[in-house]
PDB file of C-alpha atoms in Angstrom:
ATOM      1  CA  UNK S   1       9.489 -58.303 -13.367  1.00 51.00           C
ATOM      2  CA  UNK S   2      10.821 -57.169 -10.244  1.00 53.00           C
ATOM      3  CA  UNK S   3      12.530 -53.947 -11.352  1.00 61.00           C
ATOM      4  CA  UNK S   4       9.054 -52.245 -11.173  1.00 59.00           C
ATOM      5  CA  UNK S   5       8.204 -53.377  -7.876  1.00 52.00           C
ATOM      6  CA  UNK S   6      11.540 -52.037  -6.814  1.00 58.00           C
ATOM      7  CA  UNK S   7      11.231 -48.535  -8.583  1.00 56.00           C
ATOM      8  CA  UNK S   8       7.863 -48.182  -6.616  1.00 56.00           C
ATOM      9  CA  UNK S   9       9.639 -49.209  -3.460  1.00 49.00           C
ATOM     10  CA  UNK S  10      12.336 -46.926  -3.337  1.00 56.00           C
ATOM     11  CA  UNK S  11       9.930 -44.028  -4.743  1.00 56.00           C
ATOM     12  CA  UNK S  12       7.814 -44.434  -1.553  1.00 52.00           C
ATOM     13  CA  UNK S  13      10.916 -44.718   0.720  1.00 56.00           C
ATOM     14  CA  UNK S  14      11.710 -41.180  -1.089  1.00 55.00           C
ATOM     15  CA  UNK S  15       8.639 -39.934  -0.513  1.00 54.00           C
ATOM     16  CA  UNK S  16       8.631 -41.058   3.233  1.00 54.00           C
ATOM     17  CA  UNK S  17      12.024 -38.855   3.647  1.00 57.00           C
ATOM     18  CA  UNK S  18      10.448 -36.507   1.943  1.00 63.00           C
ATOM     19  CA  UNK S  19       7.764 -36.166   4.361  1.00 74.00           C
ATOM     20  CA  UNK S  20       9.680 -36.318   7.533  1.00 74.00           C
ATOM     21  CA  UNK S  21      12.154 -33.640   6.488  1.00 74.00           C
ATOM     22  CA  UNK S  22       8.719 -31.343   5.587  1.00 80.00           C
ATOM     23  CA  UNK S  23       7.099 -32.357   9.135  1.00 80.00           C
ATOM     24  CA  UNK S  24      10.530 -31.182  10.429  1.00 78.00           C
ATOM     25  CA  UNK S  25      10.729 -27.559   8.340  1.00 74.00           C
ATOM     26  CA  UNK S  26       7.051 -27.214   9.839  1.00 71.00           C
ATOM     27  CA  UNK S  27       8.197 -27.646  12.863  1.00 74.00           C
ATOM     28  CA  UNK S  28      11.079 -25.307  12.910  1.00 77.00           C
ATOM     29  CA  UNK S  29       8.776 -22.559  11.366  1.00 70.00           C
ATOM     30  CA  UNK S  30       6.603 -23.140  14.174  1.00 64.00           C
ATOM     31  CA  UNK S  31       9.236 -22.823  16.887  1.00 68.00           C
ATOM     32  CA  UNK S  32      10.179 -19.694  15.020  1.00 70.00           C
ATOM     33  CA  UNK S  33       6.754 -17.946  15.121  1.00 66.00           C
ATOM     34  CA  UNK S  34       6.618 -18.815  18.340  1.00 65.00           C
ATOM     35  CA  UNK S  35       9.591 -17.367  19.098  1.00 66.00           C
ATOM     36  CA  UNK S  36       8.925 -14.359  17.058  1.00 65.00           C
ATOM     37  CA  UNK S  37       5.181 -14.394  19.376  1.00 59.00           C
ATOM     38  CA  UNK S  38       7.449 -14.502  22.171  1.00 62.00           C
ATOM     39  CA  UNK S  39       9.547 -11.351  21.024  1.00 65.00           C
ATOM     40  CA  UNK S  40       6.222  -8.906  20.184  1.00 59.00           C
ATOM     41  CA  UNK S  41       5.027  -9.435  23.509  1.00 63.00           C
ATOM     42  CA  UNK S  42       8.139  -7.997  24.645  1.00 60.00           C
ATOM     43  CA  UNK S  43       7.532  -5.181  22.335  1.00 62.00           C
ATOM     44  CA  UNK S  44       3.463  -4.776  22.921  1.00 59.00           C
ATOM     45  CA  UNK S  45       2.068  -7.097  25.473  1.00 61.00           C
ATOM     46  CA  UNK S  46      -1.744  -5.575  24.220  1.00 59.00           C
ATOM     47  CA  UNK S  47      -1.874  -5.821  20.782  1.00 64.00           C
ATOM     48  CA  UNK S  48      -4.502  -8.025  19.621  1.00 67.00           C
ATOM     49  CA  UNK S  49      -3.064  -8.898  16.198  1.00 72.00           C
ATOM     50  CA  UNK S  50      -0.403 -10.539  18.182  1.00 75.00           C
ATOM     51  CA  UNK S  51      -3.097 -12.119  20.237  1.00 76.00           C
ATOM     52  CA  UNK S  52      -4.714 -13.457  16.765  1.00 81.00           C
ATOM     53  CA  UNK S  53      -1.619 -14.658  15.332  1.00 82.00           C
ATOM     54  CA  UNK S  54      -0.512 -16.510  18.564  1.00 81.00           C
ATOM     55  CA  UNK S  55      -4.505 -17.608  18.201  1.00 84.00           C
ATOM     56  CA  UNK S  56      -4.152 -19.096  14.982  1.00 85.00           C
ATOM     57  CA  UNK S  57      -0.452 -21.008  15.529  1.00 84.00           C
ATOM     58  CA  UNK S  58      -2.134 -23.195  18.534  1.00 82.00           C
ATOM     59  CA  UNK S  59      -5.055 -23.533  16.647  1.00 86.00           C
ATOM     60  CA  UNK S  60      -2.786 -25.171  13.728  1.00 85.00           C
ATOM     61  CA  UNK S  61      -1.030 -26.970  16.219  1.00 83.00           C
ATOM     62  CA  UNK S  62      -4.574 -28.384  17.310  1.00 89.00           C
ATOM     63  CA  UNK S  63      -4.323 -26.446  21.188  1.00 88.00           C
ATOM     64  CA  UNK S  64      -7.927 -25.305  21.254  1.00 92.00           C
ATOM     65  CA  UNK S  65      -7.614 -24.615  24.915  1.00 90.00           C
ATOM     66  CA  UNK S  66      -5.006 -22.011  24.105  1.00 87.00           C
ATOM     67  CA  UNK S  67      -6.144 -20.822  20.701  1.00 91.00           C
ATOM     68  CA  UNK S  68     -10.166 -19.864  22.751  1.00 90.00           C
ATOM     69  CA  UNK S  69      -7.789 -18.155  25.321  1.00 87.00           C
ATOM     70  CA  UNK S  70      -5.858 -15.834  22.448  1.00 85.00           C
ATOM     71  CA  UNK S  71      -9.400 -15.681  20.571  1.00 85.00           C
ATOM     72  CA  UNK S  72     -11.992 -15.100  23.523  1.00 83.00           C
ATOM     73  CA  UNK S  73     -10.506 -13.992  26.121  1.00 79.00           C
ATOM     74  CA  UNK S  74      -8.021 -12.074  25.167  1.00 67.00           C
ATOM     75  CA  UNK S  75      -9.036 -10.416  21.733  1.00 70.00           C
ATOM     76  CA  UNK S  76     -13.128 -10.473  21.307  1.00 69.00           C
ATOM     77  CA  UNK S  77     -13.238  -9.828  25.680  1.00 72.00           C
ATOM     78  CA  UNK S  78     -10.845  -6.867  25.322  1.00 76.00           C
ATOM     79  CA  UNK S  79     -11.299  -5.353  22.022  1.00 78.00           C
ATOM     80  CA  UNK S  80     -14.521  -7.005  20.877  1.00 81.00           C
ATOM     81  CA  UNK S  81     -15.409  -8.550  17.483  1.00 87.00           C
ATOM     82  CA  UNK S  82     -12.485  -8.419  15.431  1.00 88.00           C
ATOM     83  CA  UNK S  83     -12.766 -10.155  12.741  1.00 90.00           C
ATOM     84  CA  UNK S  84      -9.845 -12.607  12.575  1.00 89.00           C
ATOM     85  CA  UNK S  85     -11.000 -13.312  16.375  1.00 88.00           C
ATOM     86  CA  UNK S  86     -14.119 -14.250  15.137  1.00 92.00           C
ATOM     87  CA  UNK S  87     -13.553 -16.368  12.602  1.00 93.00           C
ATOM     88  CA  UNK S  88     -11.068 -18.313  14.246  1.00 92.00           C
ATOM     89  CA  UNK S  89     -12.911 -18.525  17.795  1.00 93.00           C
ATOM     90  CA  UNK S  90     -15.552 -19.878  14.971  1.00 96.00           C
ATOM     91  CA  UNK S  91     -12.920 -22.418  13.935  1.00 95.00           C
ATOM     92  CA  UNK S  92     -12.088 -23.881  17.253  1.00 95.00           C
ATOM     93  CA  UNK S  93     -15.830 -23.936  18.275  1.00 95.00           C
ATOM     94  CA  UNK S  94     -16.007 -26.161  15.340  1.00 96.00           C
ATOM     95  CA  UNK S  95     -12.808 -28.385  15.765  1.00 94.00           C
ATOM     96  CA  UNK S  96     -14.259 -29.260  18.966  1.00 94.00           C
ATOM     97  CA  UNK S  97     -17.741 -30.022  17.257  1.00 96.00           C
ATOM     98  CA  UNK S  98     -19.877 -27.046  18.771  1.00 97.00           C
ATOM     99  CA  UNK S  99     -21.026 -26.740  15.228  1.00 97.00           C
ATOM    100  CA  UNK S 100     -24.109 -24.116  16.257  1.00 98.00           C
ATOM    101  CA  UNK S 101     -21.363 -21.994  18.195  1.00 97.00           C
ATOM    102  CA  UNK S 102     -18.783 -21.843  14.646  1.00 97.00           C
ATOM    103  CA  UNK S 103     -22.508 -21.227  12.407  1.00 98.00           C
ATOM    104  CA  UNK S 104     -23.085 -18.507  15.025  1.00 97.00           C
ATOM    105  CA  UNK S 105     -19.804 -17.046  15.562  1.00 96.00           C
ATOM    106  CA  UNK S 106     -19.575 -17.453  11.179  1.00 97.00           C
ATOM    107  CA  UNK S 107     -23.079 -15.599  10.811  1.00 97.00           C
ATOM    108  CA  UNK S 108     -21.731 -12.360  13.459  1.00 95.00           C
ATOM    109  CA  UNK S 109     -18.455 -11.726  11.051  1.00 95.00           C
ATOM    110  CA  UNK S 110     -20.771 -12.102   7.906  1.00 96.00           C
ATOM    111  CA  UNK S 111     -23.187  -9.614   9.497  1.00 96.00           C
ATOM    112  CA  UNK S 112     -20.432  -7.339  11.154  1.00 95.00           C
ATOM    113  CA  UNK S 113     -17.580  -7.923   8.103  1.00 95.00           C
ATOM    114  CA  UNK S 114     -19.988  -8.591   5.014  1.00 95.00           C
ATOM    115  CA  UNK S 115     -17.242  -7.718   2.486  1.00 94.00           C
ATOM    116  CA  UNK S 116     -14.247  -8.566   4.707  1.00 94.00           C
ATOM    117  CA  UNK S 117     -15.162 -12.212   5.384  1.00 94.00           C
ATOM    118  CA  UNK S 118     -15.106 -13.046   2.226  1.00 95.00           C
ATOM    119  CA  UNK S 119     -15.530 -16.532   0.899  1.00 95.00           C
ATOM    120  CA  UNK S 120     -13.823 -18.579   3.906  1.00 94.00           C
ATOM    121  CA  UNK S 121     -16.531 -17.441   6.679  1.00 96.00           C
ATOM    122  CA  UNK S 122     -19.234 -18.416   4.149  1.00 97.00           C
ATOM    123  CA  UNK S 123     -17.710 -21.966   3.667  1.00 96.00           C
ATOM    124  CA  UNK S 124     -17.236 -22.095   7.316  1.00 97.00           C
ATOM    125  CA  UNK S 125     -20.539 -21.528   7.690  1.00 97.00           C
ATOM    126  CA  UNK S 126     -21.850 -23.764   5.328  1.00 97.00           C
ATOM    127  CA  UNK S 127     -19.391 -26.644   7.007  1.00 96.00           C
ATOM    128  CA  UNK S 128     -21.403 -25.583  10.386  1.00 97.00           C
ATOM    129  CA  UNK S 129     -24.904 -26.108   8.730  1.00 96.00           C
ATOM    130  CA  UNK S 130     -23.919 -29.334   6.563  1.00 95.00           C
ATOM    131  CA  UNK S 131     -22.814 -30.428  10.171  1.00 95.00           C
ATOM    132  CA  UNK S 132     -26.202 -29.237  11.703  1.00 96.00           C
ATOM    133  CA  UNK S 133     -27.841 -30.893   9.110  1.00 94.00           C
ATOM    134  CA  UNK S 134     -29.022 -27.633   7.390  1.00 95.00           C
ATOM    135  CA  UNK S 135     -28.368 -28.847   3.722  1.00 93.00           C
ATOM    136  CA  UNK S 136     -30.125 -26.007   2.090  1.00 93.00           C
ATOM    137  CA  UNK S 137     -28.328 -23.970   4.057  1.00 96.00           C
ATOM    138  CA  UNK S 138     -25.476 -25.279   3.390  1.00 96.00           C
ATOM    139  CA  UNK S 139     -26.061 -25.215  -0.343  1.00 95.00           C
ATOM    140  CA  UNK S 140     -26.878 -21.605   0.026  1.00 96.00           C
ATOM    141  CA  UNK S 141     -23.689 -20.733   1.786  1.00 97.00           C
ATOM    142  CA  UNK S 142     -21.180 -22.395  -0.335  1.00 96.00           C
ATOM    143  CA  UNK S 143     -22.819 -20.951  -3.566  1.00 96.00           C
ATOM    144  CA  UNK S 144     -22.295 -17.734  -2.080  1.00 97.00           C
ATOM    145  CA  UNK S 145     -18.311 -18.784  -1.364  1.00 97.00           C
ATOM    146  CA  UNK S 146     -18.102 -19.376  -5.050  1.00 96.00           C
ATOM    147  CA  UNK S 147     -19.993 -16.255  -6.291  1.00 96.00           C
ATOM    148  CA  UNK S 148     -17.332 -14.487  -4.150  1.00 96.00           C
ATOM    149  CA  UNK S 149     -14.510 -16.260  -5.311  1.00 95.00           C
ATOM    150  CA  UNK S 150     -14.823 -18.883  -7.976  1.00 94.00           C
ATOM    151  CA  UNK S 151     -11.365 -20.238  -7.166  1.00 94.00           C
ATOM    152  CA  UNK S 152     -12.468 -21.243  -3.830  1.00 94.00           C
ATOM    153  CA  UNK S 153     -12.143 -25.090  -3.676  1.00 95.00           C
ATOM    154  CA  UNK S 154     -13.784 -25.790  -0.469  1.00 94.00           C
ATOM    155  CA  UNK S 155     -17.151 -23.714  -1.789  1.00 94.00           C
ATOM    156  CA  UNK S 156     -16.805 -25.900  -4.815  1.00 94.00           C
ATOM    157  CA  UNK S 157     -16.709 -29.478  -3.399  1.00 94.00           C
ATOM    158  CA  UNK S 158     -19.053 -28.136  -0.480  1.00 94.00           C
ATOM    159  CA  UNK S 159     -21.434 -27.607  -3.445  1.00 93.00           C
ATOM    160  CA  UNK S 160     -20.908 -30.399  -5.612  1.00 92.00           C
ATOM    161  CA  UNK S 161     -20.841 -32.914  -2.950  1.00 91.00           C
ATOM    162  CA  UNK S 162     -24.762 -31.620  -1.827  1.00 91.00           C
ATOM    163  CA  UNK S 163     -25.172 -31.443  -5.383  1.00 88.00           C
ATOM    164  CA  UNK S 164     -24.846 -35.278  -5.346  1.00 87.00           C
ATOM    165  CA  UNK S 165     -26.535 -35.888  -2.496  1.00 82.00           C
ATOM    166  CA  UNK S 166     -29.486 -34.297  -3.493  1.00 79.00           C
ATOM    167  CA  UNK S 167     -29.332 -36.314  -6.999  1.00 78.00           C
ATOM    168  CA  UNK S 168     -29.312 -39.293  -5.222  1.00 73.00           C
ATOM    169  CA  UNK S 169     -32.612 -38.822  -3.101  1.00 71.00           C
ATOM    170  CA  UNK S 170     -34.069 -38.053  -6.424  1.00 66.00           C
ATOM    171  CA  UNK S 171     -33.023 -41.016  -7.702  1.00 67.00           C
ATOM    172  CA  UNK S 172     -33.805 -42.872  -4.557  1.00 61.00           C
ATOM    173  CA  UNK S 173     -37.420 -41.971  -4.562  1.00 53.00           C
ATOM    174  CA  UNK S 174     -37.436 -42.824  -7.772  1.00 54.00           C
ATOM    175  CA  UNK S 175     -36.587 -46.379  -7.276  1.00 55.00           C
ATOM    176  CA  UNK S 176     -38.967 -46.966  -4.743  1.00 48.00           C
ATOM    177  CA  UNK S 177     -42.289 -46.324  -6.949  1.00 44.00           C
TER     178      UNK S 177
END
């Protein structure tokens, strides 16, 4: 009976491995688009997609100090709202749980980028007003995601779990007469 056991063992020990040598390729890619950063400054020190993309490698590395510097200060203060800058000055404001900043800063690239910001500013949004406890809102936002692209899987579990939610007050109230 214990050959089982053992299979499952040494399947988890693989996996384990596995998962160290992928948290090491991650962070050698890192270290390289950092170094790559590093070089296009050289190049340009004032271009703002270099500003974003520097943005959006601390904000993966969870440096929301230095991702609001590449985002703020740097791109939207010097070349205003661009819409990478906005959305993800809208993701650190949320990371950090400012969640009316992110539904603001979401709403200005919706307004400013309607087409452009697609699907992932709605279901930021609609994270920001689940958060604020806007559930209608919410609702409202991710069904949008999904009308704008139906392969979206954040706009689809946004909306099914306030789909549930929503069934269970029903339910709840129903219980209670």
């Amino acid at each position: 009976g214990g050959d089982a056991f053992d299979n499952d063992m040494d399947e988890a020990g693989e996996t384990s491995k596995t998962t160290e040598a992928n948290e090491k390729e991650v962070e050698e890619l890192r270290a390289m688009a950092d170094a790559r950063f590093v070089k296009a400054d050289n190049i340009n020190q004032v271009n703002p997609m270099t500003w974003i993309g520097r943005g959006m490698l601390n904000l993966a590395n969870n440096k929301y100090d230095q991702a609001r510097f590449y985002f703020e200060n740097l791109t939207l203060g010097q070349y205003g709202e661009i819409l990478p800058a906005l959305i993800g000055m809208a993701a650190v404001k949320y990371l950090e749980k400012d969640f009316k900043g992110a539904q603001d800063l979401y709403g200005r690239a919706m307004t400013k980028f309607p087409v452009q910001s697609g699907a992932a500013a709605r279901v930021g949004f609609g994270m920001a007003s689940y958060r604020l406890g806007q559930t209608d809102r919410a609702k409202a936002a991710f069904r949008r995601a999904h009308e704008i692209d139906s392969e979206n899987v954040d706009a689809l579990v946004g909306i099914a779990v306030l789909e549930m939610a929503s069934l269970d007050e029903v339910l709840d109230a129903r219980e209670y007469r």
